Amino acid sequence: MKRTDYLSWDQYFMGVALLSAQRSKDDHTQVGACLVNDQNKILSVGYNGMPTGCHDDDMPWEREGEPLDTKYFYVCHAELNAILNYGGGSLYGARVYVTLFPCNECAKAIIQSGMKEVIYMQDKYADDDMTVASKRMFDMAGVKYRKFEPKDQTIELHL
Ligand SMILES: Nc1ccn([C@H]2C[C@H](O)[C@@H](COP(=O)(O)O)O2)c(=O)n1
Ligand SMILES: [Zn+2]
């Protein structure tokens, strides 16, 4: 008999983004991203982390303090990592599943790489100017965005 409780595409791809986020060393906010094409094939994944060669143990993870001693100048965002991790050519028409709404810098990269849809889970910085700017750019550039509405609070992994 055919199973009926299988994951939807949205649950599956957001699940991959959530799992990717668990690789992040950021103790305050872990973000994961999963890029998918119009054939529902996964193109790339990423999470927020320090650039290659910048060792996690030698980099600051603080949120506050002297700007050079916080994570913000250094950490590479999940969406940007997913875009840069893609080795296959064009991302035109792809969609991105991301656990946190993209910042303005990632929004620019998403637009410029030709992606057409953002599916996000959290929008905890919705009132920040960077998120307002992201939405302004997505609206102008015709990039759709929608909130992922989970049907359950958990996606189970059975080992
Ligand atoms: N869409 C986003 C937004 C943020 N990030 C990363 C950058 C930081 O590692 C962390 C945010 O830190 P917080 O200010 O909440 O302590 O999330 C990302 O990868 N993608
Ligand atoms: Zn970003």
XYZ file of N, CA, C and O and ligand atoms in Angstrom:
657
model
N 0.842 -1.208 0.000
C 0.000 0.000 0.000
C 0.881 1.264 0.000
O 1.930 1.255 0.642
N 0.431 2.276 -0.671
C 1.224 3.506 -0.739
C 1.150 4.287 0.585
O 0.054 4.448 1.124
N 2.298 4.747 1.082
C 2.301 5.580 2.295
C 1.584 6.883 2.024
O 1.662 7.418 0.918
N 0.950 7.405 3.064
C 0.287 8.708 2.913
C 0.962 9.785 3.767
O 0.715 10.968 3.564
N 1.823 9.360 4.692
C 2.414 10.337 5.616
C 3.838 10.731 5.198
O 4.679 11.020 6.040
N 4.084 10.687 3.887
C 5.415 11.070 3.400
C 5.564 12.593 3.408
O 4.567 13.330 3.462
N 6.810 13.064 3.351
C 7.082 14.507 3.378
C 6.657 15.164 2.077
O 6.887 14.616 0.991
N 6.081 16.350 2.200
C 5.818 17.163 0.994
C 7.164 17.693 0.499
O 8.168 17.654 1.225
N 7.179 18.232 -0.710
C 8.430 18.837 -1.208
C 8.896 19.946 -0.267
O 10.077 20.033 0.061
N 7.971 20.783 0.165
C 8.355 21.890 1.056
C 8.947 21.360 2.364
O 9.968 21.870 2.847
N 8.311 20.339 2.924
C 8.841 19.774 4.186
C 10.216 19.162 3.959
O 11.118 19.300 4.797
N 10.350 18.494 2.835
C 11.619 17.823 2.525
C 12.752 18.850 2.401
O 13.804 18.736 3.055
N 12.532 19.896 1.609
C 13.614 20.854 1.372
C 13.876 21.723 2.593
O 15.029 22.069 2.874
N 12.807 22.070 3.324
C 13.053 22.832 4.559
C 13.733 21.927 5.583
O 14.564 22.397 6.381
N 13.406 20.654 5.571
C 14.090 19.699 6.444
C 15.579 19.651 6.158
O 16.409 19.618 7.076
N 15.946 19.677 4.879
C 17.367 19.684 4.496
C 18.024 20.985 4.979
O 19.151 20.982 5.484
N 17.300 22.090 4.853
C 17.840 23.381 5.329
C 18.034 23.336 6.850
O 19.061 23.797 7.372
N 17.062 22.781 7.556
C 17.163 22.683 9.025
C 18.329 21.788 9.441
O 19.064 22.109 10.389
N 18.501 20.694 8.743
C 19.608 19.789 9.067
C 20.948 20.479 8.797
O 21.882 20.369 9.592
N 21.017 21.205 7.684
C 22.244 21.938 7.350
C 22.564 22.958 8.440
O 23.734 23.141 8.805
N 21.534 23.615 8.964
C 21.736 24.629 10.011
C 22.419 24.026 11.236
O 23.153 24.723 11.957
N 22.190 22.743 11.454
C 22.785 22.101 12.634
C 24.308 21.981 12.536
O 24.974 21.618 13.500
N 24.880 22.291 11.361
C 26.342 22.303 11.197
C 26.957 23.621 11.672
O 28.171 23.734 11.810
N 26.105 24.636 11.871
C 26.622 25.965 12.209
C 27.247 25.987 13.605
O 26.739 25.346 14.528
N 28.338 26.754 13.741
C 28.996 26.900 15.045
C 28.488 28.135 15.789
O 28.951 28.425 16.886
N 27.594 28.882 15.149
C 27.064 30.095 15.781
C 26.123 29.689 16.917
O 25.121 29.011 16.672
N 26.460 30.104 18.134
C 25.646 29.627 19.261
C 24.353 30.411 19.437
O 23.497 30.003 20.206
N 24.196 31.512 18.725
C 22.951 32.283 18.856
C 21.955 31.986 17.750
O 20.762 31.793 18.000
N 22.421 31.956 16.513
C 21.511 31.745 15.378
C 22.151 30.797 14.379
O 23.197 31.110 13.808
N 21.516 29.663 14.177
C 21.980 28.703 13.169
C 21.034 28.823 11.970
O 19.814 28.764 12.130
N 21.620 29.012 10.792
C 20.805 29.189 9.581
C 21.232 28.145 8.555
O 22.421 27.885 8.371
N 20.239 27.576 7.880
C 20.520 26.632 6.800
C 19.773 27.042 5.546
O 18.705 27.679 5.622
N 20.342 26.697 4.393
C 19.707 27.036 3.110
C 19.845 25.853 2.162
O 20.836 25.123 2.192
N 18.825 25.686 1.336
C 18.807 24.586 0.362
C 18.281 25.151 -0.961
O 17.176 25.699 -1.003
N 19.078 25.042 -1.999
C 18.691 25.557 -3.318
C 18.126 24.410 -4.160
O 18.716 23.325 -4.207
N 17.011 24.689 -4.825
C 16.267 23.641 -5.533
C 15.875 24.156 -6.915
O 15.474 25.319 -7.057
N 15.948 23.270 -7.923
C 15.534 23.738 -9.265
C 14.062 23.406 -9.547
O 13.367 22.829 -8.702
N 13.607 23.769 -10.741
C 12.183 23.594 -11.036
C 11.791 22.132 -11.275
O 10.619 21.827 -11.466
N 12.785 21.246 -11.245
C 12.513 19.802 -11.305
C 12.530 19.176 -9.912
O 12.602 17.955 -9.776
N 12.534 20.021 -8.892
C 12.628 19.556 -7.504
C 13.903 18.762 -7.228
O 13.905 17.805 -6.441
N 14.974 19.193 -7.882
C 16.284 18.585 -7.613
C 17.088 19.553 -6.731
O 17.130 20.771 -7.022
N 17.739 19.007 -5.704
C 18.569 19.845 -4.836
C 19.859 20.213 -5.565
O 20.557 19.335 -6.094
N 20.141 21.513 -5.611
C 21.332 21.995 -6.316
C 22.493 22.236 -5.358
O 23.653 22.040 -5.724
N 22.155 22.699 -4.159
C 23.222 23.074 -3.235
C 22.641 23.291 -1.838
O 21.426 23.506 -1.691
N 23.513 23.231 -0.856
C 23.107 23.541 0.524
C 24.189 24.419 1.162
O 25.328 24.475 0.678
N 23.833 25.073 2.246
C 24.813 25.886 2.968
C 24.300 26.218 4.356
O 23.118 26.056 4.653
N 25.215 26.664 5.179
C 24.864 27.129 6.522
C 25.811 28.263 6.890
O 26.832 28.474 6.226
N 25.470 29.010 7.934
C 26.306 30.153 8.293
C 27.579 29.695 8.992
O 27.516 28.916 9.959
N 28.692 30.149 8.488
C 29.975 29.745 9.057
C 31.087 30.660 8.588
O 30.899 31.502 7.707
N 32.241 30.468 9.194
C 33.402 31.287 8.838
C 33.945 30.875 7.470
O 33.836 29.714 7.076
N 34.555 31.831 6.751
C 35.108 31.498 5.432
C 36.163 30.399 5.542
O 36.841 30.278 6.573
N 36.298 29.645 4.459
C 37.290 28.567 4.409
C 38.670 29.117 4.783
O 39.079 30.178 4.274
N 39.355 28.420 5.672
C 40.698 28.848 6.080
C 40.684 29.755 7.288
O 41.732 29.977 7.906
N 39.527 30.310 7.615
C 39.395 31.128 8.829
C 38.858 30.186 9.907
O 37.673 29.840 9.889
N 39.729 29.752 10.766
C 39.380 28.637 11.644
C 38.378 29.043 12.715
O 38.547 30.068 13.376
N 37.368 28.202 12.846
C 36.277 28.477 13.794
C 36.791 28.851 15.181
O 36.248 29.730 15.836
N 37.853 28.147 15.604
C 38.341 28.372 16.967
C 39.119 29.681 17.102
O 39.348 30.164 18.215
N 39.546 30.240 15.984
C 40.339 31.475 16.028
C 39.495 32.718 15.720
O 40.021 33.830 15.716
N 38.244 32.499 15.391
C 37.389 33.622 14.983
C 36.433 33.985 16.113
O 36.063 33.128 16.924
N 36.006 35.257 16.161
C 35.062 35.640 17.219
C 33.637 35.202 16.866
O 33.246 35.238 15.697
N 32.901 34.786 17.860
C 31.485 34.422 17.656
C 30.574 35.351 18.451
O 29.368 35.136 18.514
N 31.169 36.412 19.048
C 30.391 37.337 19.879
C 29.440 38.164 19.007
O 29.685 38.401 17.828
N 28.398 38.622 19.658
C 27.414 39.490 18.988
C 27.691 40.952 19.297
O 27.260 41.838 18.568
N 28.343 41.193 20.435
C 28.562 42.566 20.884
C 30.023 42.792 21.202
O 30.755 41.841 21.471
N 30.394 44.078 21.169
C 31.779 44.445 21.461
C 32.332 45.266 20.313
O 31.578 45.795 19.477
N 33.656 45.397 20.305
C 34.307 46.091 19.184
C 33.925 45.380 17.890
O 34.010 44.140 17.827
N 33.521 46.116 16.871
C 33.056 45.443 15.642
C 34.006 44.364 15.127
O 33.561 43.294 14.716
N 35.319 44.646 15.193
C 36.279 43.656 14.679
C 36.333 42.397 15.538
O 36.867 41.371 15.112
N 35.795 42.519 16.764
C 35.809 41.365 17.668
C 34.453 40.661 17.729
O 34.206 39.849 18.615
N 33.565 41.007 16.800
C 32.287 40.281 16.719
C 32.290 39.431 15.453
O 33.138 39.590 14.574
N 31.307 38.572 15.348
C 31.224 37.643 14.203
C 30.803 38.342 12.903
O 31.044 37.821 11.807
N 30.182 39.530 13.038
C 29.441 40.062 11.890
C 30.291 40.392 10.663
O 29.820 40.272 9.537
N 31.547 40.823 10.881
C 32.389 41.133 9.717
C 32.865 39.881 8.996
O 33.365 39.952 7.879
N 32.754 38.747 9.633
C 33.436 37.551 9.123
C 32.519 36.427 8.639
O 32.860 35.744 7.666
N 31.418 36.228 9.340
C 30.625 35.022 9.051
C 29.989 35.106 7.660
O 29.535 36.165 7.229
N 30.040 33.982 6.979
C 29.427 33.907 5.643
C 28.031 33.311 5.818
O 27.865 32.244 6.423
N 27.034 33.999 5.312
C 25.656 33.601 5.562
C 25.300 32.322 4.798
O 25.898 32.004 3.759
N 24.300 31.644 5.332
C 23.901 30.337 4.779
C 23.539 30.426 3.298
O 23.946 29.571 2.485
N 22.779 31.439 2.932
C 22.316 31.559 1.545
C 23.501 31.812 0.607
O 23.586 31.231 -0.484
N 24.423 32.688 1.061
C 25.589 32.975 0.225
C 26.463 31.726 0.088
O 26.947 31.406 -1.002
N 26.636 31.003 1.183
C 27.408 29.763 1.099
C 26.758 28.781 0.130
O 27.451 28.132 -0.659
N 25.435 28.672 0.197
C 24.747 27.738 -0.713
C 24.949 28.170 -2.169
O 25.194 27.334 -3.048
N 24.874 29.462 -2.428
C 25.076 29.962 -3.799
C 26.512 29.675 -4.240
O 26.759 29.162 -5.338
N 27.457 29.969 -3.360
C 28.874 29.798 -3.729
C 29.278 28.323 -3.783
O 30.216 27.963 -4.503
N 28.578 27.490 -3.027
C 28.873 26.051 -3.048
C 28.396 25.380 -4.328
O 28.789 24.248 -4.627
N 27.488 26.043 -5.060
C 26.930 25.424 -6.263
C 27.974 25.453 -7.375
O 28.444 26.524 -7.770
N 28.301 24.288 -7.861
C 29.334 24.239 -8.893
C 28.781 23.999 -10.276
O 29.530 23.762 -11.225
N 27.457 24.070 -10.420
C 26.846 23.569 -11.657
C 26.443 24.591 -12.693
O 25.756 24.240 -13.638
N 26.802 25.840 -12.546
C 26.416 26.827 -13.568
C 25.308 27.738 -13.094
O 25.389 28.293 -11.999
N 24.242 27.836 -13.898
C 23.220 28.841 -13.625
C 22.242 28.414 -12.528
O 21.845 27.251 -12.439
N 21.854 29.371 -11.723
C 20.809 29.154 -10.714
C 19.502 29.802 -11.169
O 18.563 29.944 -10.385
N 19.441 30.181 -12.438
C 18.270 30.896 -12.943
C 16.987 30.083 -12.699
O 16.904 28.903 -13.036
N 16.000 30.725 -12.097
C 14.704 30.079 -11.877
C 14.641 29.195 -10.641
O 13.583 28.633 -10.336
N 15.755 29.062 -9.945
C 15.765 28.186 -8.758
C 15.026 28.846 -7.601
O 14.708 30.042 -7.626
N 14.744 28.046 -6.607
C 14.177 28.608 -5.373
C 15.089 28.252 -4.202
O 15.855 27.283 -4.285
N 15.004 29.070 -3.167
C 15.849 28.841 -1.979
C 14.956 28.634 -0.763
O 14.054 29.432 -0.502
N 15.202 27.533 -0.067
C 14.573 27.269 1.225
C 15.575 27.707 2.282
O 16.733 27.266 2.255
N 15.152 28.577 3.162
C 16.091 29.111 4.152
C 15.381 29.240 5.500
O 14.191 29.582 5.560
N 16.117 28.934 6.565
C 15.469 28.895 7.878
C 15.261 30.292 8.474
O 14.523 30.427 9.441
N 15.918 31.305 7.912
C 15.740 32.690 8.381
C 15.665 33.612 7.163
O 16.428 33.412 6.195
N 14.787 34.579 7.201
C 14.607 35.470 6.042
C 15.952 36.097 5.638
O 16.709 36.578 6.494
N 16.258 36.127 4.357
C 17.564 36.636 3.903
C 17.812 38.103 4.266
O 16.904 38.940 4.208
N 19.051 38.397 4.595
C 19.457 39.787 4.824
C 19.582 40.494 3.473
O 19.486 39.862 2.413
N 19.840 41.772 3.511
C 19.915 42.555 2.263
C 21.069 42.110 1.367
O 20.941 42.100 0.139
N 22.193 41.696 1.978
C 23.333 41.267 1.148
C 23.006 39.951 0.438
O 23.307 39.780 -0.747
N 22.408 39.028 1.169
C 22.031 37.756 0.538
C 20.906 37.971 -0.466
O 20.861 37.281 -1.497
N 20.008 38.913 -0.173
C 18.926 39.205 -1.119
C 19.511 39.643 -2.462
O 19.054 39.202 -3.527
N 20.563 40.472 -2.408
C 21.196 40.918 -3.662
C 21.774 39.726 -4.409
O 21.646 39.625 -5.633
N 22.426 38.817 -3.672
C 23.032 37.639 -4.317
C 21.946 36.726 -4.902
O 22.121 36.154 -5.990
N 20.845 36.594 -4.185
C 19.732 35.756 -4.673
C 19.170 36.342 -5.968
O 18.962 35.641 -6.966
N 18.958 37.639 -5.966
C 18.409 38.305 -7.161
C 19.388 38.188 -8.325
O 19.012 37.795 -9.440
N 20.645 38.499 -8.058
C 21.636 38.520 -9.148
C 21.927 37.133 -9.706
O 22.358 37.009 -10.852
N 21.681 36.115 -8.902
C 21.910 34.766 -9.438
C 20.688 34.233 -10.172
O 20.719 33.119 -10.697
N 19.614 35.005 -10.209
C 18.456 34.644 -11.041
C 17.418 33.789 -10.345
O 16.477 33.312 -10.982
N 17.580 33.613 -9.031
C 16.578 32.805 -8.314
C 15.245 33.557 -8.261
O 15.210 34.784 -8.257
N 14.167 32.778 -8.202
C 12.846 33.393 -8.341
C 11.944 33.250 -7.137
O 10.885 33.883 -7.080
N 12.333 32.415 -6.168
C 11.449 32.256 -5.006
C 12.250 31.962 -3.743
O 13.220 31.207 -3.779
N 11.799 32.575 -2.651
C 12.396 32.365 -1.329
C 11.309 31.772 -0.432
O 10.223 32.341 -0.308
N 11.602 30.621 0.161
C 10.691 30.023 1.143
C 11.449 30.061 2.468
O 12.533 29.478 2.586
N 10.913 30.772 3.425
C 11.636 30.983 4.682
C 10.828 30.441 5.847
O 9.607 30.267 5.739
N 11.513 30.201 6.962
C 10.809 29.679 8.124
C 10.615 30.755 9.177
O 9.514 31.017 9.595
N 11.707 31.379 9.597
C 11.624 32.430 10.620
C 11.815 33.787 9.971
O 12.494 33.891 8.946
N 11.252 34.804 10.610
C 11.496 36.175 10.135
C 11.732 37.046 11.372
O 11.100 38.080 11.545
N 12.649 36.603 12.229
C 12.783 37.248 13.549
C 13.398 38.635 13.475
O 13.345 39.366 14.450
N 13.991 38.993 12.333
C 14.529 40.351 12.184
C 13.682 41.178 11.209
O 14.189 42.065 10.525
N 12.394 40.850 11.154
C 11.485 41.515 10.194
C 11.489 43.032 10.330
O 11.301 43.747 9.342
N 11.692 43.545 11.554
C 11.634 44.994 11.754
C 12.962 45.694 11.476
O 13.030 46.925 11.502
N 14.009 44.931 11.261
C 15.320 45.546 10.979
C 15.354 46.103 9.553
O 14.772 45.515 8.625
N 16.079 47.194 9.395
C 16.154 47.829 8.071
C 16.658 46.868 6.999
O 16.221 46.926 5.857
N 17.594 45.989 7.386
C 18.153 45.096 6.353
C 17.068 44.173 5.787
O 17.063 43.882 4.579
N 16.144 43.737 6.633
C 15.075 42.856 6.145
C 14.048 43.654 5.334
O 13.536 43.171 4.315
N 13.784 44.872 5.783
C 12.882 45.738 5.012
C 13.479 45.977 3.619
O 12.781 45.909 2.600
N 14.805 46.206 3.588
C 15.479 46.427 2.294
C 15.409 45.171 1.429
O 15.193 45.260 0.212
N 15.589 43.995 2.051
C 15.500 42.731 1.293
C 14.140 42.632 0.615
O 14.044 42.313 -0.586
N 13.081 42.878 1.387
C 11.725 42.731 0.838
C 11.471 43.761 -0.254
O 10.829 43.465 -1.267
N 12.006 44.948 -0.055
C 11.848 45.995 -1.076
C 12.497 45.542 -2.389
O 11.917 45.671 -3.466
N 13.710 44.979 -2.269
C 14.408 44.521 -3.486
C 13.700 43.325 -4.116
O 13.553 43.271 -5.348
N 13.272 42.367 -3.297
C 12.572 41.194 -3.854
C 11.309 41.639 -4.590
O 11.004 41.131 -5.683
N 10.560 42.580 -3.998
C 9.328 43.057 -4.639
C 9.637 43.699 -5.992
O 8.953 43.447 -6.994
N 10.672 44.528 -6.010
C 11.016 45.223 -7.264
C 11.529 44.260 -8.321
O 11.267 44.417 -9.515
N 12.272 43.250 -7.875
C 12.917 42.323 -8.813
C 12.016 41.152 -9.186
O 12.403 40.321 -10.018
N 10.833 41.088 -8.571
C 9.907 40.002 -8.916
C 10.293 38.659 -8.315
O 9.924 37.612 -8.853
N 11.030 38.696 -7.210
C 11.342 37.447 -6.493
C 10.239 37.231 -5.455
O 10.021 38.065 -4.579
N 9.531 36.092 -5.583
C 8.434 35.809 -4.651
C 9.013 35.306 -3.325
O 10.076 34.684 -3.305
N 8.323 35.576 -2.246
C 8.724 35.000 -0.966
C 7.481 34.607 -0.190
O 6.441 35.250 -0.270
N 7.597 33.481 0.496
C 6.473 32.994 1.304
C 7.018 32.254 2.516
O 8.107 31.688 2.482
N 6.187 32.293 3.568
C 6.585 31.629 4.810
C 6.254 30.144 4.712
O 5.179 29.782 4.214
N 7.169 29.319 5.148
C 6.911 27.886 5.235
C 5.998 27.652 6.426
O 6.299 28.087 7.534
N 4.872 27.016 6.179
C 3.919 26.742 7.255
C 3.985 25.260 7.586
O 3.392 24.440 6.886
N 4.723 24.894 8.641
C 4.846 23.461 8.941
C 3.520 22.879 9.407
O 2.776 23.543 10.132
N 3.271 21.651 8.969
C 2.015 21.035 9.419
C 2.209 20.443 10.813
O 1.288 20.324 11.577
N 3.475 20.126 11.158
C 3.807 19.666 12.509
C 4.984 20.499 13.009
O 5.670 21.126 12.210
N 5.211 20.456 14.289
C 6.346 21.180 14.861
C 7.641 20.397 14.739
O 8.714 20.910 15.021
N 7.568 19.151 14.331
C 8.764 18.325 14.241
C 8.814 17.615 12.888
O 7.781 17.272 12.318
N 10.025 17.447 12.402
C 10.255 16.544 11.277
C 11.139 15.438 11.851
O 12.248 15.702 12.308
N 10.621 14.237 11.881
C 11.349 13.157 12.562
C 12.333 12.485 11.630
O 12.073 12.295 10.447
N 13.476 12.153 12.200
C 14.467 11.355 11.472
C 14.562 10.023 12.200
O 14.946 9.987 13.370
N 14.218 8.962 11.553
C 14.307 7.628 12.167
C 15.602 6.961 11.721
O 15.843 6.830 10.531
N 16.407 6.543 12.691
C 17.654 5.864 12.344
C 17.471 4.365 12.347
O 16.604 3.844 13.006
N 19.463 35.194 6.478
C 20.512 35.074 7.307
C 20.650 35.896 8.409
C 21.695 35.701 9.265
N 22.597 34.728 9.014
C 23.635 34.450 9.988
C 24.659 35.459 10.308
C 24.976 35.153 11.757
O 25.860 34.034 11.844
C 23.627 34.752 12.325
C 22.848 35.909 12.890
O 23.350 36.165 14.169
P 22.517 36.936 15.288
O 22.593 38.396 14.989
O 21.094 36.424 15.261
O 23.213 36.556 16.570
O 22.938 34.224 11.219
C 22.447 33.911 7.908
O 23.248 32.981 7.687
N 21.435 34.128 7.059
Zn 22.680 37.263 4.547
